[in-house]
Tab-separated table of C-alpha atoms in Angstrom:
chain	number	residue	atom	x	y	z
L	1	MET	CA	17.017	-25.082	1.887
L	2	ASP	CA	14.127	-27.497	2.420
L	3	PHE	CA	10.719	-26.347	1.286
L	4	ILE	CA	7.235	-27.383	2.277
L	5	ASP	CA	6.016	-30.075	-0.102
L	6	THR	CA	3.402	-28.686	-2.413
L	7	GLU	CA	1.498	-29.648	-5.509
L	8	ASN	CA	1.734	-26.090	-6.788
L	9	GLU	CA	3.802	-25.503	-9.880
L	10	TYR	CA	5.841	-22.736	-8.228
L	11	ILE	CA	6.831	-21.821	-4.681
L	12	VAL	CA	6.155	-18.095	-5.054
L	13	SER	CA	4.163	-16.048	-7.546
L	14	VAL	CA	5.499	-12.502	-7.873
L	15	ILE	CA	3.043	-9.941	-9.263
L	16	THR	CA	4.216	-6.748	-10.962
L	17	PRO	CA	1.741	-4.249	-12.474
L	18	CYS	CA	3.241	-1.909	-15.076
L	19	HIS	CA	1.954	1.326	-16.535
L	20	GLU	CA	4.358	2.829	-19.070
L	21	ALA	CA	7.115	1.283	-16.975
L	22	SER	CA	10.650	2.595	-17.215
L	23	LEU	CA	12.552	-0.251	-18.878
L	24	GLU	CA	15.668	0.690	-16.951
L	25	LEU	CA	13.908	0.354	-13.587
L	26	LEU	CA	11.878	-2.708	-14.592
L	27	SER	CA	15.008	-4.515	-15.763
L	28	LYS	CA	16.620	-3.800	-12.362
L	29	ALA	CA	13.563	-5.260	-10.635
L	30	PHE	CA	13.844	-8.321	-12.909
L	31	ASP	CA	17.574	-8.659	-12.186
L	32	SER	CA	16.804	-8.677	-8.451
L	33	LEU	CA	14.375	-11.562	-9.029
L	34	LYS	CA	16.873	-13.551	-11.086
L	35	ALA	CA	19.483	-13.023	-8.346
L	36	GLN	CA	17.307	-14.573	-5.613
L	37	SER	CA	18.885	-17.318	-3.487
L	38	LEU	CA	15.582	-19.136	-3.910
L	39	ALA	CA	16.087	-20.712	-7.344
L	40	PHE	CA	14.583	-18.485	-10.040
L	41	GLU	CA	12.960	-21.424	-11.848
L	42	ARG	CA	10.907	-22.106	-8.703
L	43	LEU	CA	9.311	-18.650	-9.042
L	44	GLU	CA	6.764	-17.307	-11.471
L	45	TRP	CA	6.775	-13.640	-12.379
L	46	ILE	CA	3.410	-12.333	-13.528
L	47	VAL	CA	3.764	-8.981	-15.283
L	48	VAL	CA	0.593	-7.103	-16.261
L	49	VAL	CA	1.200	-4.221	-18.659
L	50	HIS	CA	-1.739	-1.951	-17.902
L	51	ASN	CA	-3.076	0.819	-20.174
L	52	SER	CA	0.334	1.277	-21.766
L	53	SER	CA	1.477	2.110	-25.275
L	54	SER	CA	2.188	-0.652	-27.801
L	55	ASP	CA	5.812	0.506	-27.811
L	56	ASN	CA	6.145	-0.004	-24.069
L	57	LEU	CA	4.453	-3.410	-24.292
L	58	ARG	CA	6.816	-4.494	-27.076
L	59	GLN	CA	9.876	-3.515	-25.035
L	60	VAL	CA	8.678	-5.476	-22.005
L	61	GLU	CA	7.878	-8.459	-24.229
L	62	GLU	CA	11.412	-8.456	-25.625
L	63	MET	CA	12.905	-8.321	-22.130
L	64	VAL	CA	11.021	-11.349	-20.762
L	65	ALA	CA	10.679	-13.439	-23.938
L	66	PRO	CA	13.431	-16.009	-23.119
L	67	TYR	CA	11.919	-17.002	-19.745
L	68	THR	CA	9.199	-19.664	-19.538
L	69	ASN	CA	8.352	-18.823	-15.912
L	70	VAL	CA	7.545	-15.207	-16.787
L	71	ARG	CA	3.932	-14.652	-17.823
L	72	LEU	CA	3.173	-11.360	-19.506
L	73	TYR	CA	-0.363	-9.998	-19.926
L	74	LYS	CA	-1.753	-6.889	-21.572
L	75	LEU	CA	-4.705	-5.216	-19.855
L	76	ARG	CA	-6.717	-2.232	-21.042
L	77	ASN	CA	-9.675	-0.864	-19.090
L	78	GLU	CA	-11.099	2.268	-17.499
L	79	PHE	CA	-9.166	1.909	-14.240
L	80	HIS	CA	-6.021	3.934	-13.613
L	81	ALA	CA	-4.465	2.351	-10.537
L	82	ALA	CA	-2.529	-0.798	-9.650
L	83	SER	CA	-5.570	-2.582	-8.172
L	84	SER	CA	-6.924	-3.680	-11.540
L	85	PRO	CA	-3.758	-5.379	-12.874
L	86	ARG	CA	-3.073	-6.872	-9.451
L	87	ASN	CA	-6.538	-8.469	-9.416
L	88	TYR	CA	-6.029	-9.695	-12.974
L	89	ALA	CA	-2.814	-11.404	-11.892
L	90	LEU	CA	-4.211	-12.807	-8.620
L	91	LYS	CA	-6.769	-14.811	-10.588
L	92	ARG	CA	-3.907	-16.514	-12.475
L	93	ILE	CA	-1.369	-17.378	-9.762
L	94	ARG	CA	0.187	-20.848	-9.651
L	95	GLY	CA	2.456	-20.419	-6.635
L	96	THR	CA	1.962	-21.677	-3.092
L	97	TYR	CA	2.644	-18.125	-1.928
L	98	VAL	CA	2.126	-14.782	-3.607
L	99	THR	CA	3.877	-11.447	-3.199
L	100	PHE	CA	3.988	-8.089	-4.974
L	101	LEU	CA	6.931	-6.256	-6.531
L	102	ASP	CA	6.363	-2.809	-7.998
L	103	ALA	CA	8.036	-2.079	-11.327
L	104	ASP	CA	10.471	0.435	-9.808
L	105	ASP	CA	11.347	-1.529	-6.654
L	106	LEU	CA	13.964	-4.183	-5.839
L	107	LEU	CA	14.450	-7.242	-3.650
L	108	GLU	CA	17.538	-8.160	-1.659
L	109	SER	CA	19.003	-11.438	-2.916
L	110	ASP	CA	17.765	-13.482	0.072
L	111	TYR	CA	14.353	-11.835	0.349
L	112	LEU	CA	12.146	-14.626	-1.002
L	113	GLU	CA	14.132	-17.353	0.735
L	114	GLN	CA	13.719	-15.629	4.098
L	115	VAL	CA	9.985	-14.967	3.717
L	116	VAL	CA	9.320	-18.558	2.623
L	117	LYS	CA	11.156	-19.732	5.746
L	118	GLY	CA	8.709	-17.562	7.688
L	119	PHE	CA	5.932	-19.990	6.716
L	120	SER	CA	7.430	-22.489	9.180
L	121	ASP	CA	4.047	-23.374	10.662
L	122	GLU	CA	1.125	-24.581	8.560
L	123	ALA	CA	-1.116	-22.101	10.414
L	124	ILE	CA	0.939	-19.109	9.215
L	125	ASP	CA	-0.924	-17.525	6.323
L	126	ALA	CA	1.228	-14.435	5.720
L	127	VAL	CA	4.742	-13.150	6.327
L	128	PHE	CA	5.241	-9.413	6.800
L	129	ALA	CA	8.806	-8.149	6.440
L	130	SER	CA	10.304	-4.665	6.735
L	131	MET	CA	11.682	-2.553	3.906
L	132	LYS	CA	14.241	0.038	2.951
L	133	LYS	CA	12.919	3.259	1.451
L	134	VAL	CA	15.214	4.731	-1.157
L	135	ASN	CA	14.926	7.967	-3.115
L	136	ILE	CA	14.831	7.263	-6.825
L	137	ASP	CA	18.346	8.740	-7.115
L	138	GLU	CA	19.535	6.419	-4.290
L	139	LYS	CA	21.095	9.318	-2.378
L	140	ARG	CA	19.074	8.682	0.751
L	141	LYS	CA	18.266	5.345	2.357
L	142	LEU	CA	15.918	4.860	5.263
L	143	LYS	CA	14.979	1.617	6.977
L	144	THR	CA	11.456	1.370	8.292
L	145	GLY	CA	10.149	-1.416	10.517
L	146	ILE	CA	6.732	-2.980	11.009
L	147	GLY	CA	6.034	-0.528	13.828
L	148	LYS	CA	8.003	1.821	16.056
L	149	LYS	CA	7.875	-0.430	19.093
L	150	TYR	CA	9.550	-3.216	17.113
L	151	GLU	CA	12.640	-1.239	16.090
L	152	GLY	CA	15.878	-2.335	17.697
L	153	ASN	CA	14.342	-4.486	20.451
L	154	GLY	CA	16.466	-7.481	19.500
L	155	GLU	CA	13.429	-9.651	18.759
L	156	ALA	CA	13.714	-10.713	15.124
L	157	LEU	CA	10.518	-12.699	14.683
L	158	GLN	CA	7.032	-12.681	16.125
L	159	ILE	CA	3.959	-14.771	15.367
L	160	ILE	CA	0.646	-12.978	15.849
L	161	ASP	CA	-2.969	-14.018	15.469
L	162	CYS	CA	-5.057	-12.525	12.693
L	163	GLY	CA	-8.433	-10.951	13.299
L	164	PRO	CA	-9.531	-7.988	15.421
L	165	ASP	CA	-7.073	-8.835	18.203
L	166	CYS	CA	-3.958	-8.623	16.017
L	167	GLU	CA	-1.139	-6.271	17.076
L	168	SER	CA	-2.484	-2.718	17.360
L	169	ASP	CA	0.930	-1.206	16.615
L	170	MET	CA	0.932	-2.501	13.036
L	171	MET	CA	-2.584	-1.203	12.364
L	172	HIS	CA	-1.772	1.902	10.384
L	173	GLY	CA	-1.543	2.724	6.696
L	174	SER	CA	2.116	2.147	5.869
L	175	ASP	CA	2.189	-1.173	7.707
L	176	LEU	CA	-0.933	-2.375	5.894
L	177	ALA	CA	0.419	-1.674	2.432
L	178	VAL	CA	1.130	-4.836	0.423
L	179	THR	CA	4.784	-3.848	0.095
L	180	ALA	CA	7.118	-6.428	1.690
L	181	LYS	CA	4.276	-8.860	2.395
L	182	THR	CA	3.819	-12.434	1.202
L	183	TYR	CA	0.557	-14.387	1.458
L	184	ARG	CA	-0.591	-17.982	1.311
L	185	SER	CA	-2.288	-18.153	-2.077
L	186	SER	CA	-4.973	-20.624	-0.998
L	187	VAL	CA	-6.404	-18.119	1.530
L	188	ILE	CA	-6.719	-15.420	-1.135
L	189	LEU	CA	-8.301	-17.784	-3.660
L	190	LYS	CA	-10.649	-19.486	-1.189
L	191	HIS	CA	-12.063	-16.234	0.159
L	192	GLU	CA	-11.767	-14.299	-3.120
L	193	ILE	CA	-9.753	-11.506	-1.485
L	194	MET	CA	-9.210	-8.861	-4.125
L	195	PHE	CA	-8.332	-5.169	-4.315
L	196	ASN	CA	-11.286	-2.776	-4.454
L	197	GLU	CA	-10.743	-1.070	-7.804
L	198	GLU	CA	-12.824	1.943	-6.771
L	199	VAL	CA	-10.437	2.817	-3.918
L	200	PRO	CA	-7.541	4.806	-5.441
L	201	ILE	CA	-5.429	5.191	-2.279
L	202	ALA	CA	-5.338	2.787	0.710
L	203	GLU	CA	-6.740	-0.008	-1.439
L	204	ASP	CA	-3.981	-2.252	-0.096
L	205	VAL	CA	-5.005	-1.347	3.466
L	206	LEU	CA	-8.493	-2.651	2.703
L	207	PHE	CA	-6.959	-5.741	1.049
L	208	ASN	CA	-4.945	-6.490	4.194
L	209	LEU	CA	-7.898	-5.909	6.511
L	210	GLN	CA	-9.808	-8.481	4.474
L	211	PHE	CA	-6.887	-10.891	4.609
L	212	LEU	CA	-6.554	-10.448	8.378
L	213	SER	CA	-10.288	-11.213	8.670
L	214	TYR	CA	-9.795	-14.657	7.125
L	215	GLY	CA	-6.174	-15.598	7.863
L	216	ARG	CA	-5.000	-17.519	10.918
L	217	LYS	CA	-1.525	-16.271	11.854
L	218	VAL	CA	1.027	-13.773	10.550
L	219	CYS	CA	4.782	-14.053	10.941
L	220	LEU	CA	6.471	-10.650	11.427
L	221	LEU	CA	10.097	-10.532	10.239
L	222	LYS	CA	10.626	-7.290	12.087
L	223	ASP	CA	14.355	-6.784	11.546
L	224	PHE	CA	14.555	-8.102	7.979
L	225	ALA	CA	14.384	-5.230	5.494
L	226	GLY	CA	14.679	-7.195	2.276
L	227	TYR	CA	12.340	-5.115	0.121
L	228	ILE	CA	13.742	-1.912	-1.389
L	229	TYR	CA	10.976	0.645	-1.977
L	230	SER	CA	11.495	3.603	-4.319
L	231	LEU	CA	10.211	7.007	-3.225
L	232	ARG	CA	8.907	9.107	-6.118
L	233	ASP	CA	7.535	12.638	-5.934
L	234	ASP	CA	5.174	11.918	-8.828
L	235	SER	CA	3.467	8.962	-7.139
L	236	GLU	CA	-0.238	9.151	-6.324
L	237	ILE	CA	0.331	8.999	-2.579
L	238	GLN	CA	3.074	11.655	-2.554
L	239	SER	CA	1.193	14.271	-4.571
L	240	MET	CA	-1.097	16.485	-2.496
L	241	ASN	CA	-2.504	18.573	-5.363
L	242	LYS	CA	-5.402	16.632	-6.839
L	243	ALA	CA	-8.385	17.441	-9.015
L	244	SER	CA	-11.711	17.847	-7.181
L	245	SER	CA	-12.985	14.530	-8.534
L	246	ARG	CA	-9.862	12.792	-7.222
L	247	VAL	CA	-10.222	14.376	-3.775
L	248	LEU	CA	-13.781	13.035	-3.598
L	249	LEU	CA	-12.753	9.606	-4.888
L	250	CYS	CA	-10.008	9.360	-2.263
L	251	GLY	CA	-12.482	10.343	0.444
L	252	THR	CA	-14.992	7.734	-0.716
L	253	GLY	CA	-12.266	5.102	-0.685
L	254	PHE	CA	-11.088	6.035	2.807
L	255	LEU	CA	-14.653	5.765	4.076
L	256	LYS	CA	-14.885	2.215	2.700
L	257	VAL	CA	-11.699	1.272	4.551
L	258	LEU	CA	-12.904	2.809	7.814
L	259	SER	CA	-16.361	1.268	7.488
L	260	TYR	CA	-14.941	-2.225	6.902
L	261	GLY	CA	-12.436	-1.967	9.750
L	262	TYR	CA	-14.981	-0.794	12.311
L	263	GLU	CA	-17.527	-3.358	11.135
L	264	LYS	CA	-15.016	-6.177	11.677
L	265	GLY	CA	-13.934	-4.845	15.063
L	266	PHE	CA	-10.292	-4.041	14.278
L	267	TYR	CA	-8.260	-1.546	16.314
L	268	MET	CA	-8.808	1.538	14.151
L	269	ASP	CA	-7.328	4.531	15.997
L	270	ASN	CA	-4.148	4.731	13.894
L	271	LEU	CA	-5.971	4.141	10.625
L	272	LEU	CA	-8.564	6.738	11.570
L	273	LEU	CA	-5.810	9.313	12.073
L	274	ASP	CA	-3.966	8.221	8.910
L	275	LEU	CA	-6.922	8.434	6.563
L	276	ILE	CA	-8.745	11.461	7.963
L	277	GLY	CA	-5.405	13.263	8.254
L	278	TYR	CA	-4.533	12.530	4.637
L	279	GLU	CA	-7.969	13.563	3.380
L	280	SER	CA	-7.675	16.810	5.335
L	281	ALA	CA	-4.249	17.416	3.788
L	282	ILE	CA	-5.425	16.997	0.196
L	283	VAL	CA	-8.543	19.120	0.833
L	284	LEU	CA	-6.304	21.831	2.266
L	285	ALA	CA	-4.072	21.624	-0.808
L	286	SER	CA	-7.031	21.600	-3.234
L	287	VAL	CA	-7.744	25.329	-3.298
L	288	ASN	CA	-10.141	24.926	-6.257
L	289	LEU	CA	-12.381	22.390	-4.536
L	290	GLU	CA	-16.018	23.414	-5.089
L	291	MET	CA	-18.325	24.202	-2.172
L	292	LYS	CA	-20.731	21.366	-3.020
L	293	HIS	CA	-17.847	18.907	-2.766
L	294	ARG	CA	-16.693	20.399	0.546
L	295	LYS	CA	-20.215	19.883	1.895
L	296	GLU	CA	-20.284	16.271	0.690
L	297	LEU	CA	-17.031	15.565	2.494
L	298	LYS	CA	-18.268	17.262	5.670
L	299	SER	CA	-21.380	15.098	5.771
L	300	ALA	CA	-19.496	11.870	5.017
L	301	PHE	CA	-16.604	12.336	7.442
L	302	ALA	CA	-18.462	13.936	10.393
L	303	PRO	CA	-19.290	10.585	12.121
L	304	TYR	CA	-15.656	9.494	11.938
L	305	ILE	CA	-14.246	12.855	13.045
L	306	ALA	CA	-16.453	12.493	16.137
L	307	LYS	CA	-14.519	9.308	16.982
L	308	LEU	CA	-11.262	11.301	17.254
L	309	VAL	CA	-12.260	12.472	20.753
L	310	ASP	CA	-11.503	9.042	22.218
L	311	VAL	CA	-8.199	8.436	20.377
L	312	LYS	CA	-5.208	8.164	22.744
L	313	PRO	CA	-1.485	8.756	21.995
L	314	THR	CA	0.395	5.731	20.618
L	315	SER	CA	3.980	4.880	19.720
L	316	ARG	CA	3.212	6.239	16.248
L	317	TYR	CA	1.283	9.359	17.286
L	318	ASP	CA	2.704	11.251	20.224
L	319	ASP	CA	0.786	14.019	22.036
L	320	LYS	CA	1.994	16.809	19.725
L	321	LEU	CA	1.147	15.085	16.449
L	322	LEU	CA	-2.104	13.727	17.875
L	323	LYS	CA	-3.275	17.251	18.692
L	324	ILE	CA	-2.568	18.390	15.109
L	325	LEU	CA	-4.411	15.429	13.630
L	326	LYS	CA	-7.404	15.930	15.916
L	327	ILE	CA	-7.732	19.645	15.204
L	328	MET	CA	-6.926	19.750	11.480
L	329	PRO	CA	-9.883	17.603	10.266
L	330	LYS	CA	-12.319	19.647	12.358
L	331	ILE	CA	-11.125	22.864	10.750
L	332	VAL	CA	-10.604	21.604	7.207
L	333	LEU	CA	-13.482	19.153	6.774
L	334	LEU	CA	-16.182	20.386	9.141
L	335	HIS	CA	-16.050	24.097	8.191
L	336	PRO	CA	-16.452	24.219	4.401
L	337	TYR	CA	-17.328	27.937	4.178
L	338	PHE	CA	-14.376	28.979	6.314
L	339	MET	CA	-12.015	26.735	4.327
L	340	SER	CA	-13.373	28.106	1.070
L	341	PHE	CA	-12.352	31.582	2.276
L	342	VAL	CA	-8.939	30.240	3.356
L	343	ALA	CA	-8.487	28.630	-0.064
L	344	ALA	CA	-9.218	31.964	-1.767
L	345	MET	CA	-6.602	33.666	0.422
L	346	MET	CA	-4.078	30.940	-0.375
L	347	ARG	CA	-4.631	31.471	-4.080
L	348	LEU	CA	-4.202	35.214	-3.631
L	349	LEU	CA	-1.000	34.811	-1.611
L	350	ARG	CA	0.265	31.961	-3.788
L	351	VAL	CA	0.854	29.698	-0.815
L	352	ASP	CA	2.523	26.392	-1.735
L	353	THR	CA	-0.073	24.146	-0.117
L	354	ASN	CA	1.387	21.038	-1.740
L	355	ARG	CA	4.687	21.526	0.062
L	356	MET	CA	3.038	22.500	3.338
L	357	THR	CA	0.604	19.588	3.527
L	358	ARG	CA	3.194	17.066	2.382
L	359	LYS	CA	5.367	18.134	5.332
L	360	ILE	CA	2.436	17.501	7.709
L	361	ASN	CA	1.863	14.105	6.104
L	362	GLU	CA	5.567	13.163	6.282
L	363	GLU	CA	5.705	13.852	10.014
L	364	LYS	CA	3.653	10.701	10.540
């Protein structure tokens, strides 16, 4: 295929953060990169081994040693999420475009070729594809699109403008993750768009809101599911039971996302429901959350819960689910004393709040 002429050393930089990565899964991710129809030597793979043991680092080093276009870095710091190694890598990219590949995920063989083709217009600054979600044991596969209204409508590609007027249907958490997205590197470097390392969950949502604030156009490859995403029960997003400090940290992070989105004038109804709904779910599951922390969350989230009154049903949130997500935050977040009593009863009755709240979250 013909590529846009560029002075950059590589066409695409692929960033992979690793924390005690499974060598079996990481090697599969690497194999999927080497199998790309876009010539492997035209790619650079930046692997950042983050807060991992020397043994794990040595094993990764041995795996990538023969390849000159693989750059391996060791990073140790106080952060415990992917944002820090991703930022470390972003400051070192040499590709015209940049994308992210988690250590336990895979790419279809034509993935990078197809997304690079998506940059057909010089004004296109990002290409958003779809993905396949696969249980870690590969027994269940599920394709998910950019948004419900895009599924099966026969329209394979759409170019949308960035900024507050971008498509409202893609403005929710899962569609603003960095998974299956590729960006023009110059936009990120020019505007210093980085991940907020103090936001433990939804940090990629904030990253994408920033990118959409500065970018010009996005190409949606709505029917191309070339990224294979691994579902893991032990992931941060899947686990509802969190320590009190983590519940507060998540809430603080969500507030930063909401504040930025409203300040910039983005359509925020879906994100409002996503983030307040998730915070309500983890508060409900956190039966040991102290009263002072419940009060802090009440005070912080009250202005945003008030905005729920005006939220209308969408293709993502029908009437039934919308009612649940409007009522639940009011009960869970705005009534700390009542929820403290409920938490005590749940402990007494040994209610599996993790399972219950995860089911609510999965319905979205």
